[in-house]
Every structure is written in C-alpha cells, then in structure tokens.
mmCIF file of C-alpha atoms and ligand atoms in Angstrom:
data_model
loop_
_atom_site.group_PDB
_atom_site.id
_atom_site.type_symbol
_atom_site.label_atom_id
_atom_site.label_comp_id
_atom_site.label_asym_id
_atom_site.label_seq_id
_atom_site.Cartn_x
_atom_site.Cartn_y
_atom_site.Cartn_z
ATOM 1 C CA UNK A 21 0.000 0.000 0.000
ATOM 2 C CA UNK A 22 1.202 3.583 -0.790
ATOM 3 C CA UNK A 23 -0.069 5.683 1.989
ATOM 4 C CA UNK A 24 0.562 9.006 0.964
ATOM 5 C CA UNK A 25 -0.432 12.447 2.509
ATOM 6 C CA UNK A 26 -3.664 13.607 1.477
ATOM 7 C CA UNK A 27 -1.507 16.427 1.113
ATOM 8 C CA UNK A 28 0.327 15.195 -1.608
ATOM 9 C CA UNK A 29 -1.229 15.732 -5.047
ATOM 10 C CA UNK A 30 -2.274 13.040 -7.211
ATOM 11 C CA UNK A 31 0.441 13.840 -10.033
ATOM 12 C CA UNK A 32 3.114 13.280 -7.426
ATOM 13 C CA UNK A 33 1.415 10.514 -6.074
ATOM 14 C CA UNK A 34 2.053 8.140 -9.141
ATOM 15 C CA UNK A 35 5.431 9.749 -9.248
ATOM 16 C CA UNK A 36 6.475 8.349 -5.797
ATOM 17 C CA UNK A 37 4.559 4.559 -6.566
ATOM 18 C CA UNK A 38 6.293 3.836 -9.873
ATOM 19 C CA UNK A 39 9.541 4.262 -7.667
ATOM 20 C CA UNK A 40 7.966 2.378 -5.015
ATOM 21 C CA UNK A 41 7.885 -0.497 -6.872
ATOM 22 C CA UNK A 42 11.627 0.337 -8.277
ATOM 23 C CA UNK A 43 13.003 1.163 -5.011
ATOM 24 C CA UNK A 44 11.918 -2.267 -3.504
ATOM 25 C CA UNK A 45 13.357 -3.851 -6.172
ATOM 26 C CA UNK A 46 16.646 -2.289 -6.568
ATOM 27 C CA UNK A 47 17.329 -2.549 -2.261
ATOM 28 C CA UNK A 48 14.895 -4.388 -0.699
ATOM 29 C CA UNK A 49 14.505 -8.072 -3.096
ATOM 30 C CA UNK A 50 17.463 -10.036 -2.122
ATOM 31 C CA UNK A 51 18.281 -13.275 -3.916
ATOM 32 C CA UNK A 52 16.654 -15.894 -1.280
ATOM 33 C CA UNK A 53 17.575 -19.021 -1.901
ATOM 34 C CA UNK A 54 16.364 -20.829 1.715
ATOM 35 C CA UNK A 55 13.626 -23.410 1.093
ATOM 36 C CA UNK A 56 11.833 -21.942 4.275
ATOM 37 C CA UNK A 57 10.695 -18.786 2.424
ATOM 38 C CA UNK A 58 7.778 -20.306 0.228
ATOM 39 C CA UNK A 59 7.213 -16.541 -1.059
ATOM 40 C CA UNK A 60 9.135 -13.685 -0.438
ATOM 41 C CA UNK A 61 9.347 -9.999 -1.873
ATOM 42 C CA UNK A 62 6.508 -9.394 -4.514
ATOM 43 C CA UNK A 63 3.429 -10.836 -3.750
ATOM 44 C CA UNK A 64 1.276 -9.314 -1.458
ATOM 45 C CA UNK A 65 2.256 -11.081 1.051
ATOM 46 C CA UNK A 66 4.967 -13.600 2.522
ATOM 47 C CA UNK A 67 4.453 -17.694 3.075
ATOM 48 C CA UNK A 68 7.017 -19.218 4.733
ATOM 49 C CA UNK A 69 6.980 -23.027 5.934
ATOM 50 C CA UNK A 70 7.888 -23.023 9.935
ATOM 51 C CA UNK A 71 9.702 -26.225 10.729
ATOM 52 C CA UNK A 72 7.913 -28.874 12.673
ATOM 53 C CA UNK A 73 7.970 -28.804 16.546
ATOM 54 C CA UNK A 74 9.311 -25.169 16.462
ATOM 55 C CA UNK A 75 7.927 -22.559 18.125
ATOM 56 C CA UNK A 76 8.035 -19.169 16.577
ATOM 57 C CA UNK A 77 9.074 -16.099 18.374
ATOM 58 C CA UNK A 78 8.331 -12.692 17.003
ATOM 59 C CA UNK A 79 9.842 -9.230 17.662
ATOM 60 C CA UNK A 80 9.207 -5.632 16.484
ATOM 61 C CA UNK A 81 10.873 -2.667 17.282
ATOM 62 C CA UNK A 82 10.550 0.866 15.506
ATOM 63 C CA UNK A 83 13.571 3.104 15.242
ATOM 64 C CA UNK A 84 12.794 6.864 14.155
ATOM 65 C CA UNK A 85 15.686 9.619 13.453
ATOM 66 C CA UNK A 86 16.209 12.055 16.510
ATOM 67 C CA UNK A 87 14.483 10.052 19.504
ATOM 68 C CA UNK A 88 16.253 6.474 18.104
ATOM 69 C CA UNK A 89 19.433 7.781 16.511
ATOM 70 C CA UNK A 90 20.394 11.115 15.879
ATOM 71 C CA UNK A 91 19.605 12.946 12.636
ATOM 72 C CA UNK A 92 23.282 12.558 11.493
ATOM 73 C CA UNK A 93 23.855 8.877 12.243
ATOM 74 C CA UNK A 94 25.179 7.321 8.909
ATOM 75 C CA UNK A 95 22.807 5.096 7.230
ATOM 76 C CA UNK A 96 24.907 2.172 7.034
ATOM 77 C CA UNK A 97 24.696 2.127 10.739
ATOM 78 C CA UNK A 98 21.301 2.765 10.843
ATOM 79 C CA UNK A 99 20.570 -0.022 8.741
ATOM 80 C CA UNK A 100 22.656 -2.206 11.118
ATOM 81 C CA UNK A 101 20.904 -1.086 14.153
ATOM 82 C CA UNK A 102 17.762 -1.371 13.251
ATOM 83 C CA UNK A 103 17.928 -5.167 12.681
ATOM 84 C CA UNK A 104 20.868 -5.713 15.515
ATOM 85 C CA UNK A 105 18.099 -4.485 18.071
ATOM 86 C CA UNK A 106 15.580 -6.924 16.885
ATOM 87 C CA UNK A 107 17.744 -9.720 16.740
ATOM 88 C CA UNK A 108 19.137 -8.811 20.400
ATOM 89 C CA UNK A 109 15.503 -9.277 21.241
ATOM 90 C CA UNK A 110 15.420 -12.819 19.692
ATOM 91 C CA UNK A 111 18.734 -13.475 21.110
ATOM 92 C CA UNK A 112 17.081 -12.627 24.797
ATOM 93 C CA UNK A 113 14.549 -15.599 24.409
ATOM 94 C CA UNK A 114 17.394 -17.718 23.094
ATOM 95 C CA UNK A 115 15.639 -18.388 19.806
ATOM 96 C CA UNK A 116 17.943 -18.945 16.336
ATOM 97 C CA UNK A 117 17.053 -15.602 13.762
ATOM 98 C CA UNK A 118 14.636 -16.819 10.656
ATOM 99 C CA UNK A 119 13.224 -14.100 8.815
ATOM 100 C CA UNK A 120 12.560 -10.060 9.076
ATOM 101 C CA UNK A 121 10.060 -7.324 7.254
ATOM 102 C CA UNK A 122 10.868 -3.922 6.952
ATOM 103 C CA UNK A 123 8.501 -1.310 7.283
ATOM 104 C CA UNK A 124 10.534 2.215 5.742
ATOM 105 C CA UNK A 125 9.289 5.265 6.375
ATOM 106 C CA UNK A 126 11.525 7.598 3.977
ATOM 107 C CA UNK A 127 11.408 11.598 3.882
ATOM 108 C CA UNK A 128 12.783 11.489 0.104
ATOM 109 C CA UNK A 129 13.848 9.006 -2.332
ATOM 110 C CA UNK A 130 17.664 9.509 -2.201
ATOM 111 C CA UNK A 131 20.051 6.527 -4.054
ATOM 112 C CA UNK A 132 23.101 7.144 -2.198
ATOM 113 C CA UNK A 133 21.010 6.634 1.280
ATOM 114 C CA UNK A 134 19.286 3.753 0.718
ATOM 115 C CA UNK A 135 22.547 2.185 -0.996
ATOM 116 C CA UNK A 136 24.105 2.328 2.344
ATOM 117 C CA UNK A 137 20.934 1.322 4.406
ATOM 118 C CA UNK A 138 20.434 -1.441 2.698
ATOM 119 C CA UNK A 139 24.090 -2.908 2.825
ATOM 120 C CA UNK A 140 24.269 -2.348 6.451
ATOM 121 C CA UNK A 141 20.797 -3.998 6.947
ATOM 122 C CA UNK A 142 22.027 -6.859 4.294
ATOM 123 C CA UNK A 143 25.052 -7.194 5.845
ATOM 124 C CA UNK A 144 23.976 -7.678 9.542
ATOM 125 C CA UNK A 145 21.598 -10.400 7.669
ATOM 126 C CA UNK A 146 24.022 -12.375 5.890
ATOM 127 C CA UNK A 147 26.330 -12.467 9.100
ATOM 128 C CA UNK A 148 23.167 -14.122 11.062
ATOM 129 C CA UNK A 149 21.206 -15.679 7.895
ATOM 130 C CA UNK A 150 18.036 -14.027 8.712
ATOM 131 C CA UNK A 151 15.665 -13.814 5.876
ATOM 132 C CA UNK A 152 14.179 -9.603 4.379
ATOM 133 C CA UNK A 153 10.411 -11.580 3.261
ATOM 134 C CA UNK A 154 8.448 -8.481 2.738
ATOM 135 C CA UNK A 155 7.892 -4.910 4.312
ATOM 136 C CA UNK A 156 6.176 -1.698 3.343
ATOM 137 C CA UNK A 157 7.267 1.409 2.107
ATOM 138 C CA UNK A 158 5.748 5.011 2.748
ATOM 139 C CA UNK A 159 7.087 8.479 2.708
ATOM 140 C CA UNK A 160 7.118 10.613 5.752
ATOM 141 C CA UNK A 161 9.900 11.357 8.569
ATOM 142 C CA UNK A 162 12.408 8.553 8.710
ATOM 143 C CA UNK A 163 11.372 5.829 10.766
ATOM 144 C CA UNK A 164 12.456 2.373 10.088
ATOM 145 C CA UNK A 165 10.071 -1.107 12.009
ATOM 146 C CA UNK A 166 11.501 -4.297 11.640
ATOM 147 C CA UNK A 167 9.770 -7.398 13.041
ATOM 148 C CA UNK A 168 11.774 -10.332 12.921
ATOM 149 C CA UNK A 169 11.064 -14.320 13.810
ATOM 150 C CA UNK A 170 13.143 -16.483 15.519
ATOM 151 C CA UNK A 171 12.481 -20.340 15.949
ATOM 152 C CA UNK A 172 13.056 -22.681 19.099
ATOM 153 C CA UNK A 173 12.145 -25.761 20.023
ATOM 154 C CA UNK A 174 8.995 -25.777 23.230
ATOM 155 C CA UNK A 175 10.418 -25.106 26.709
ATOM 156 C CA UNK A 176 13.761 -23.448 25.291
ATOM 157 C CA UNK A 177 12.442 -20.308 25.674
ATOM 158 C CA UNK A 178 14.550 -17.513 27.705
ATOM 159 C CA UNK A 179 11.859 -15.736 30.242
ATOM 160 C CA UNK A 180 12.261 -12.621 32.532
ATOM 161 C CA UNK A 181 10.291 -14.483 35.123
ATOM 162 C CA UNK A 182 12.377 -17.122 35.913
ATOM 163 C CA UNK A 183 15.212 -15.894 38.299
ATOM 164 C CA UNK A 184 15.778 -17.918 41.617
ATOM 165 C CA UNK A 185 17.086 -17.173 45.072
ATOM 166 C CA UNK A 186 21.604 -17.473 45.051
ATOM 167 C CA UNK A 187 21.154 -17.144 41.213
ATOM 168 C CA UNK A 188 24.771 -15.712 39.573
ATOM 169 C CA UNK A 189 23.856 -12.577 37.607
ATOM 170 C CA UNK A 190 26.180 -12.152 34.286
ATOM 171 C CA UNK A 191 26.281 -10.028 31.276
ATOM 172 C CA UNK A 192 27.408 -10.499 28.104
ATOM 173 C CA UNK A 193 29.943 -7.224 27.723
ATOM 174 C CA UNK A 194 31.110 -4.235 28.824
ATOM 175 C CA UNK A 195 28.338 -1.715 29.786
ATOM 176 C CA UNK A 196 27.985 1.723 29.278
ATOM 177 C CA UNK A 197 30.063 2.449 25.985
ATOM 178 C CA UNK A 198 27.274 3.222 24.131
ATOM 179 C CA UNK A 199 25.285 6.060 26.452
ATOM 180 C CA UNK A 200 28.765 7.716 26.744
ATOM 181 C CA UNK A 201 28.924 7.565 22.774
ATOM 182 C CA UNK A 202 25.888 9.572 22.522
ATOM 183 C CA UNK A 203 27.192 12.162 25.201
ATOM 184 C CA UNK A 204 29.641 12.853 23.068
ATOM 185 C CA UNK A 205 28.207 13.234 20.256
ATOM 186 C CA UNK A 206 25.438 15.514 22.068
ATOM 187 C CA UNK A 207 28.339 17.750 24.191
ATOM 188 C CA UNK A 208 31.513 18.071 21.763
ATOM 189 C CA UNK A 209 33.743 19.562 24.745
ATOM 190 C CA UNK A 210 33.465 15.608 25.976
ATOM 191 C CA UNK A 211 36.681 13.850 24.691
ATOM 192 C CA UNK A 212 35.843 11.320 21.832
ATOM 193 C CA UNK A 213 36.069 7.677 21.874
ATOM 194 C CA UNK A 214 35.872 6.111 18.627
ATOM 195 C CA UNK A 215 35.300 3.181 20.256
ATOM 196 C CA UNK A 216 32.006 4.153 22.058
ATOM 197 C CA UNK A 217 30.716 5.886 19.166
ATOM 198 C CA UNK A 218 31.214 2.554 17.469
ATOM 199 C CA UNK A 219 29.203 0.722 19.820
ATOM 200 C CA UNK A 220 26.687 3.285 19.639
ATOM 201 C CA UNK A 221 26.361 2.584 16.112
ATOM 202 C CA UNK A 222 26.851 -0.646 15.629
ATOM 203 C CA UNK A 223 26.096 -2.778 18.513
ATOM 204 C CA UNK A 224 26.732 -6.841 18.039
ATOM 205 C CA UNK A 225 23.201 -8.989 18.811
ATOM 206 C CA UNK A 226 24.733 -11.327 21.332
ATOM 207 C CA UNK A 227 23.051 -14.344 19.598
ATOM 208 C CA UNK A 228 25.678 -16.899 19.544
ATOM 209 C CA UNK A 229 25.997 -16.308 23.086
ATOM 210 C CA UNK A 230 22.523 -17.081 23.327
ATOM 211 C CA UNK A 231 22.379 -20.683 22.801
ATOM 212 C CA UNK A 232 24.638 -21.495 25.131
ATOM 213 C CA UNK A 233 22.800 -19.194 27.780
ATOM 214 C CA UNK A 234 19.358 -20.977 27.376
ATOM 215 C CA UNK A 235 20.724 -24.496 28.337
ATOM 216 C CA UNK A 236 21.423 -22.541 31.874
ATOM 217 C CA UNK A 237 19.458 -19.870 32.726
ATOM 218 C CA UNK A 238 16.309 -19.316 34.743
ATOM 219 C CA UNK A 239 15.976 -15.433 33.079
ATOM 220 C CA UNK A 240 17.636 -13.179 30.534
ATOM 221 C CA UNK A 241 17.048 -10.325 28.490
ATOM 222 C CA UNK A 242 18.484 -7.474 26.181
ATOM 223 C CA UNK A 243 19.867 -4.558 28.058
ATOM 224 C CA UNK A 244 18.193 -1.520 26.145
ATOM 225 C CA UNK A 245 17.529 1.010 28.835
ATOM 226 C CA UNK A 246 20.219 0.596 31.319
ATOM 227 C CA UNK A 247 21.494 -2.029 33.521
ATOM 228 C CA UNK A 248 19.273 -1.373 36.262
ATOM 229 C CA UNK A 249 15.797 -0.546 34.545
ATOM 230 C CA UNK A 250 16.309 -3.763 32.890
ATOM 231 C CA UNK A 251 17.110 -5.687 35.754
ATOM 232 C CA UNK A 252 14.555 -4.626 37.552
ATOM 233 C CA UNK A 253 12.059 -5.681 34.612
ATOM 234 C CA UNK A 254 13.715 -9.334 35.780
ATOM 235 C CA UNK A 255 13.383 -8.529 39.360
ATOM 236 C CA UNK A 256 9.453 -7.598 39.069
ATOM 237 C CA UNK A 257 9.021 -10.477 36.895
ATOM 238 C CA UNK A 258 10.886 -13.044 38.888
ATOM 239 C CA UNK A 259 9.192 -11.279 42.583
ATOM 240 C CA UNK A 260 13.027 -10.845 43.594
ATOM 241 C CA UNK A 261 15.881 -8.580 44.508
ATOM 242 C CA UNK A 262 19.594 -8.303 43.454
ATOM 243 C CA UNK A 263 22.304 -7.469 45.065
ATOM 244 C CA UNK A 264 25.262 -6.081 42.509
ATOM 245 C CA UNK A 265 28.510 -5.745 42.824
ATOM 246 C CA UNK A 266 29.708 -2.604 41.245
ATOM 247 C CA UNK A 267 33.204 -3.495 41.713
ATOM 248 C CA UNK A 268 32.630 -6.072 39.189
ATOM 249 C CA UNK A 269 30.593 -4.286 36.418
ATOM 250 C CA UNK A 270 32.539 -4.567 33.310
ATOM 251 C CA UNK A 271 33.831 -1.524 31.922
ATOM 252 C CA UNK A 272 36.015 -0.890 28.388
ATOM 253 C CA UNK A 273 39.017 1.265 28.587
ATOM 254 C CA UNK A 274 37.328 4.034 27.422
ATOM 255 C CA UNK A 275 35.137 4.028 30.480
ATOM 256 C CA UNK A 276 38.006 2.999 32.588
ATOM 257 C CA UNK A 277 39.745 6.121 31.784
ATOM 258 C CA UNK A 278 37.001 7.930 33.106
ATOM 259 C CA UNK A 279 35.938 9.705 36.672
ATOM 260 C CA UNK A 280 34.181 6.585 38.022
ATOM 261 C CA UNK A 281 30.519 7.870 38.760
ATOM 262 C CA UNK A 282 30.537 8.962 35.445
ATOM 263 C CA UNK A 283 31.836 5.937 33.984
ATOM 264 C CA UNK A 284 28.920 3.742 36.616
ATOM 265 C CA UNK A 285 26.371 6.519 35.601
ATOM 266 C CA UNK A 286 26.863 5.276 31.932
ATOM 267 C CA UNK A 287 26.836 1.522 32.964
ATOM 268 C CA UNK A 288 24.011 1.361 35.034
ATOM 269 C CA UNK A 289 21.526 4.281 33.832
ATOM 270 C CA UNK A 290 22.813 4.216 30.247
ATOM 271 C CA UNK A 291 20.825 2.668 26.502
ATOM 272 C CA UNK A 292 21.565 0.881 23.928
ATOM 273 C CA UNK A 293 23.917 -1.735 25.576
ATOM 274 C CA UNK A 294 22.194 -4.640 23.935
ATOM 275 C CA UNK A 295 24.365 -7.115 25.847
ATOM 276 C CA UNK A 296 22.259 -10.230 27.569
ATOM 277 C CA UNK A 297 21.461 -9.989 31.596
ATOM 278 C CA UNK A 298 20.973 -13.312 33.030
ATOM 279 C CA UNK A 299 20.604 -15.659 36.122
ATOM 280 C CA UNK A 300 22.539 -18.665 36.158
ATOM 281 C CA UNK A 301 21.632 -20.990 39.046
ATOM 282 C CA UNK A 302 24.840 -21.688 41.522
ATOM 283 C CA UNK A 303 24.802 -25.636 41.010
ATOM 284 C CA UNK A 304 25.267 -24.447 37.538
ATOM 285 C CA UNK A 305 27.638 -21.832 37.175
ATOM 286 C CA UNK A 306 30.911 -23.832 37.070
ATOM 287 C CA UNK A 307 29.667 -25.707 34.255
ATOM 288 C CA UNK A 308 28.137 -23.031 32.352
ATOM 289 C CA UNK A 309 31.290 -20.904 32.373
ATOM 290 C CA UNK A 310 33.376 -23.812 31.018
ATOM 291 C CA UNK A 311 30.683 -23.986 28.387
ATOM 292 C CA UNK A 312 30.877 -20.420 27.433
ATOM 293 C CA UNK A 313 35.164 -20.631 27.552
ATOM 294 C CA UNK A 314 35.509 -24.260 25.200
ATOM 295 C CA UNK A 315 33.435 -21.302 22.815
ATOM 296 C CA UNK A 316 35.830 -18.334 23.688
ATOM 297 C CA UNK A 317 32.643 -16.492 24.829
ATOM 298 C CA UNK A 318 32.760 -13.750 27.287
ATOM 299 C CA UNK A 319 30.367 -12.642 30.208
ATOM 300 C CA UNK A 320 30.998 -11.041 33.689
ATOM 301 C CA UNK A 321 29.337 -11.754 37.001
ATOM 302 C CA UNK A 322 28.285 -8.674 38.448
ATOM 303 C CA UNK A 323 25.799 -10.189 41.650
ATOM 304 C CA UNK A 324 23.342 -12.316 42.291
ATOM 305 C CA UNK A 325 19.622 -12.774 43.635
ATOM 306 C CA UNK A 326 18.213 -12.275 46.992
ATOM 307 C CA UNK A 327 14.748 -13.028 47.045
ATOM 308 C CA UNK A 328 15.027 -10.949 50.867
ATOM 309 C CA UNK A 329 15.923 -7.623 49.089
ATOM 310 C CA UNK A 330 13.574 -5.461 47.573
ATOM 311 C CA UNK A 331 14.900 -4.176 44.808
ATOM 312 C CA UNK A 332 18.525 -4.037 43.522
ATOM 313 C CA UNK A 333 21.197 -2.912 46.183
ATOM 314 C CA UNK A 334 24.929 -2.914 46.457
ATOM 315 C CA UNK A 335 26.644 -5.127 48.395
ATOM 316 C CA UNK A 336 27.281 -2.463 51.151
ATOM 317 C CA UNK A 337 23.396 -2.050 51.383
ATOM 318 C CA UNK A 338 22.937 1.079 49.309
ATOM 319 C CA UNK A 339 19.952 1.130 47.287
ATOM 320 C CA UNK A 340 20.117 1.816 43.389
ATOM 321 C CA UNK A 341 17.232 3.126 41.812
ATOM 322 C CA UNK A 342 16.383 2.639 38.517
ATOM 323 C CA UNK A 343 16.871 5.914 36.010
ATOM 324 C CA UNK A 344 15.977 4.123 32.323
ATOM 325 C CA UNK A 345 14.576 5.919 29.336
ATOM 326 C CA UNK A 346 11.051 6.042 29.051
ATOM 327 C CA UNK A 347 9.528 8.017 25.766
ATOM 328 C CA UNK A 348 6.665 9.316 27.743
ATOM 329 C CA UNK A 349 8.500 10.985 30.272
ATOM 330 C CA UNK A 350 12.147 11.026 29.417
ATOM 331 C CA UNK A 351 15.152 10.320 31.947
ATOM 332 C CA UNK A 352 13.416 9.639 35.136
ATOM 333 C CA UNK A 353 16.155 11.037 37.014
HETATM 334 P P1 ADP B 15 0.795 -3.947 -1.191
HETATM 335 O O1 ADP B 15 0.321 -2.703 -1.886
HETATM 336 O O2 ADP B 15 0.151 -5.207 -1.623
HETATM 337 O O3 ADP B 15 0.876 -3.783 0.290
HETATM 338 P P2 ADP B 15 3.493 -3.149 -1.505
HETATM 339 O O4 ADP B 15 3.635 -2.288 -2.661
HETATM 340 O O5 ADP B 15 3.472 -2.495 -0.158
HETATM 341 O O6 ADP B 15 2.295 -4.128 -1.698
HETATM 342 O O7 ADP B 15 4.672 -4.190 -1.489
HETATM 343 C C1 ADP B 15 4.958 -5.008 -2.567
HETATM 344 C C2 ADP B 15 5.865 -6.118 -2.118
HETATM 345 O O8 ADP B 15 7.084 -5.561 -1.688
HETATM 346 C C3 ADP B 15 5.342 -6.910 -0.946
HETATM 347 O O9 ADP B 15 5.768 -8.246 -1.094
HETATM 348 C C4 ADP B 15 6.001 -6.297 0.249
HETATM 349 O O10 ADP B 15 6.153 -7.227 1.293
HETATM 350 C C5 ADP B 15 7.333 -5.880 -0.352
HETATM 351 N N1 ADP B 15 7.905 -4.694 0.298
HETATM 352 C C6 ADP B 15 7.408 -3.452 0.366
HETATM 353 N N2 ADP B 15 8.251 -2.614 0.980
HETATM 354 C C7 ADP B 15 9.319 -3.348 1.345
HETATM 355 C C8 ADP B 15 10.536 -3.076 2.022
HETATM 356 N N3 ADP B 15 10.820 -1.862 2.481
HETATM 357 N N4 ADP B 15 11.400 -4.109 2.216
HETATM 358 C C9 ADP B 15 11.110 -5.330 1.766
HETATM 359 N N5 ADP B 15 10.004 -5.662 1.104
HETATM 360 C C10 ADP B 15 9.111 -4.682 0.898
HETATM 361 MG MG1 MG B 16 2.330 -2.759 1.483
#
C-alpha cells in the first residue's frame, strides 16, 4: 500500500509509486535461496513453511531519526541497528534468527542513502542468515520497524520471570560504551572515543551467546535502557531482589579512563547496551562458564539474587534506583 499524505497531489502521487515499486526492487529483493521462504518480496504477502515442533518467536521494534538515533547517524549504521536491536531481542529468548520485514518510512527518495541502508541492513543479515520476506514502504519522517522471527524448540524459551534465590547474575559485555557515545556526540567539549561511538552505532546482537545461555538460565534479556531498569524488569518479573557488585561491572578502557561515577552513571543508567542480563543458578555456574570458555565467549558476574531484598542494592546495602529511558517521560532522574 502507498499511503501518501492527502496532502500530496495526485500527479506526485504516481510519481512516488512507480519508484515504489523500483526502489523495492533495486534494495529491498534479495536473492533468497532458503527453502523456508515459500514466497518472499513481490506478492502481497509472505508464506514461509515453519519447521515442525518449532515454536516461533516474534519481535518488532521501531527506530525513528532524533528520539532512536540522531539525525546525522550514517545510514549504514542505521541499517545495522535497526535489525541488531531486533535480533538482540530474539537473542534474549534464546531463539535462532529466521526471517525479518521492513517497514521504511523515507522523507525522500535519495540513491546514495538507501545504498548504504540497505548494505548495512544486508550485511547484519548475511552475518546471522536471517531472511528480508516483505515490508512496506511510505514516505514521511524517517522511521524504520523491523519485526523479525526467531524459531526454538517448546520449553527453550529464555523468560524474565524465571530468576531464583543465590542465582549468579552475568552479562554479556562491557556496559555503558554506548550512552557515553551519545554524550559525546550531544556535548563536543566531551573527549571522543571512537570506540564508544562505534558501539553506539553498531552494537553486536549477542546471539551466539545465546544458545549457550538458554541451556542454563532461569531469566535473561536485552539490556536496552540501562542495567538497572532492565534488571529490575527481571526482578518484578521473577518477585526478587539483586544485590550487585559494582566493583565487578565490566567496563572498556574508554570508560576505565574515566571519573568513576561517570563511567557507573553510563553503565548502570545508560541505553543501547544490547548485551544479555541473566541468572545462572549456583549448582550451575561452574559448568556453564566452562561452556561459554571451550566457545571463547565472554560474560561477567556482576551479583546475584536475593529473594530478601527489595529491589537491587549494592553489596554495602545502598539502594540503586532505577533511572531508564522512558519516551513518555524522558530520563526519570
Ligand atoms: P501492497 O500494496 O500489496 O501492500 P506493496 O507495494 O506495499 O504491496 O509491497 C509489494 C511487495 O514488496 C510486498 O511483497 C512487500 O512485502 C514488499 N515490500 C514493500 N516494501 C518493502 C521493504 N521496504 N522491504 C522489503 N520488502 C518490501
Ligand atoms: Mg504494502
């Protein structure tokens, strides 16, 4: 469907379908060659054959230029992103990536833009062999949905609800590296790391990680908000505390070379992370981390649960509050 301002006049209207059509063509239809996509691209809509005894998991998330990104982020990044969030979500309920649509808002029809988009989307693809199988395209201000699938067998699924008393607490990376990326993009008298701005940009879906994690854990999830917004999504979930240990919370040298409330302000009020938080029971633990090691994985402990605390403390007894994003009413600070 071409939903086009009522605005826009009906000359320019058949203008902007015929390259509809074209643009979807040109970026969008990717050779598919996987006998699980019955129909892709070009019909009206997709049929794809779900393997037997598989359940399918399903994930959207909308990304829209200045409250998602900024204005200037480059679109080969943006591209990346905006499937690398989704498949951090699939990656959070353990399931293997299957196929995505793409729903593109686009202000303008601009060659060199969606050139880069669509590598950066195709390559993030490739690298997890997750299927494009349809989308829509409209003009308006940039947004970008994707909703992807994952598959996984019954009872593999990773909850939020699951966390036990003595569970380990461990996340997949370093924290933080992205929320001081977009501080210095915002304030330019902040000294630049390249290497935040990176991980700003391009953050890595921790799904290999993933599959290991769901033979172990009693909860995970993606951290998108900060470390302790999302852990206390686990928390409520799971009707437990935490206790952390901010001794242990994983910072990269950036953050390392930086005064260390700002550097834990990042880490544990901070977006965009997309690293996995999980709970690992303790008769588990040794054998898990072995697991992760034989597959040169990382992850850091940084506490465990204590289903006597209410909330998430440190371990000398000071309470940490939550301060996550929230669209409706910003930093809750
Ligand atoms: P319809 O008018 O039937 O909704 P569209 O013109 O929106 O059809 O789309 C035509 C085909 O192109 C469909 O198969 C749709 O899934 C696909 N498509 C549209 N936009 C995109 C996109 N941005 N990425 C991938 N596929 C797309
Ligand atoms: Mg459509």
């Amino acid at each position: 469907m071409c939903s086009l301002d009522v605005a826009c006049g009906i000359k320019e209207r058949y203008k902007y379908m015929s390259s509809e059509f074209d643009l979807i063509n040109k970026w969008f239809n990717w050779p598919n060659t996987d006998p699980t996509v019955i129909k892709g691209v070009g019909d009206d809509a997709a049929i794809l054959s779900v393997p037997e005894g598989k359940q399918l998991i399903v994930t959207s998330d909308t990304f829209i230029s200045g409250v998602h990104f900024p204005h200037e982020t480059k679109p080969h990044a943006i591209g990346h992103k905006a499937l690398a969030v989704n498949l951090s979500d699939l990656a959070a309920m353990g399931a293997k990536p299957a196929w995505f649509t793409l729903a593109l808002t686009l202000p303008e029809y601009n060659e060199a833009w969606l050139s880069a988009f669509s590598l950066g989307l195709k390559t993030l693809a490739q690298q997890h062999n997750i299927q494009l199988i349809g989308g829509d395209t409209t003009r308006g201000i940039l947004s970008i949905t994707i909703t992807a699938m994952g598959l996984l067998l019954p009872e593999k699924s990773l909850l939020r609800s699951g966390a036990k008393h003595h569970d380990q607490l461990y996340v997949t990376g370093t924290l933080g590296d992205a929320a001081a990326g977009l501080a210095m993009l915002q304030q330019p008298l902040l000294t630049r790391s390249e290497q935040c701005i990176q991980q700003l940009d391009y953050p890595q879906p921790r799904v290999q990680h993933s599959h290991i994690i769901r033979d172990y854990a009693t909860s995970c999830l993606d951290v998108s908000d900060g470390l302790l917004a999302d852990l206390q999504h686990i928390l409520t979930a799971s009707k437990v505390g935490a206790v952390l240990d901010l001794a242990c919370i994983p910072f990269s040298k950036p953050l390392q070379c930086m005064d260390k409330n700002t550097a834990l302000h990042f880490a544990l009020s901070g977006g965009d992370d997309y690293e996995l938080l999980f709970s690992i029971p303790l008769d588990k633990q040794k054998e898990f981390e072995q697991h992760m090691q034989q597959q040169s994985l990382i992850c850091y402990g940084i506490g465990h649960i204590d289903q006597y605390v209410h909330g998430i403390i440190s371990r000398d007894q000071q309470p940490l509050t939550p301060k996550g994003y929230n669209h409706f009413i910003g930093m809750n600070h």
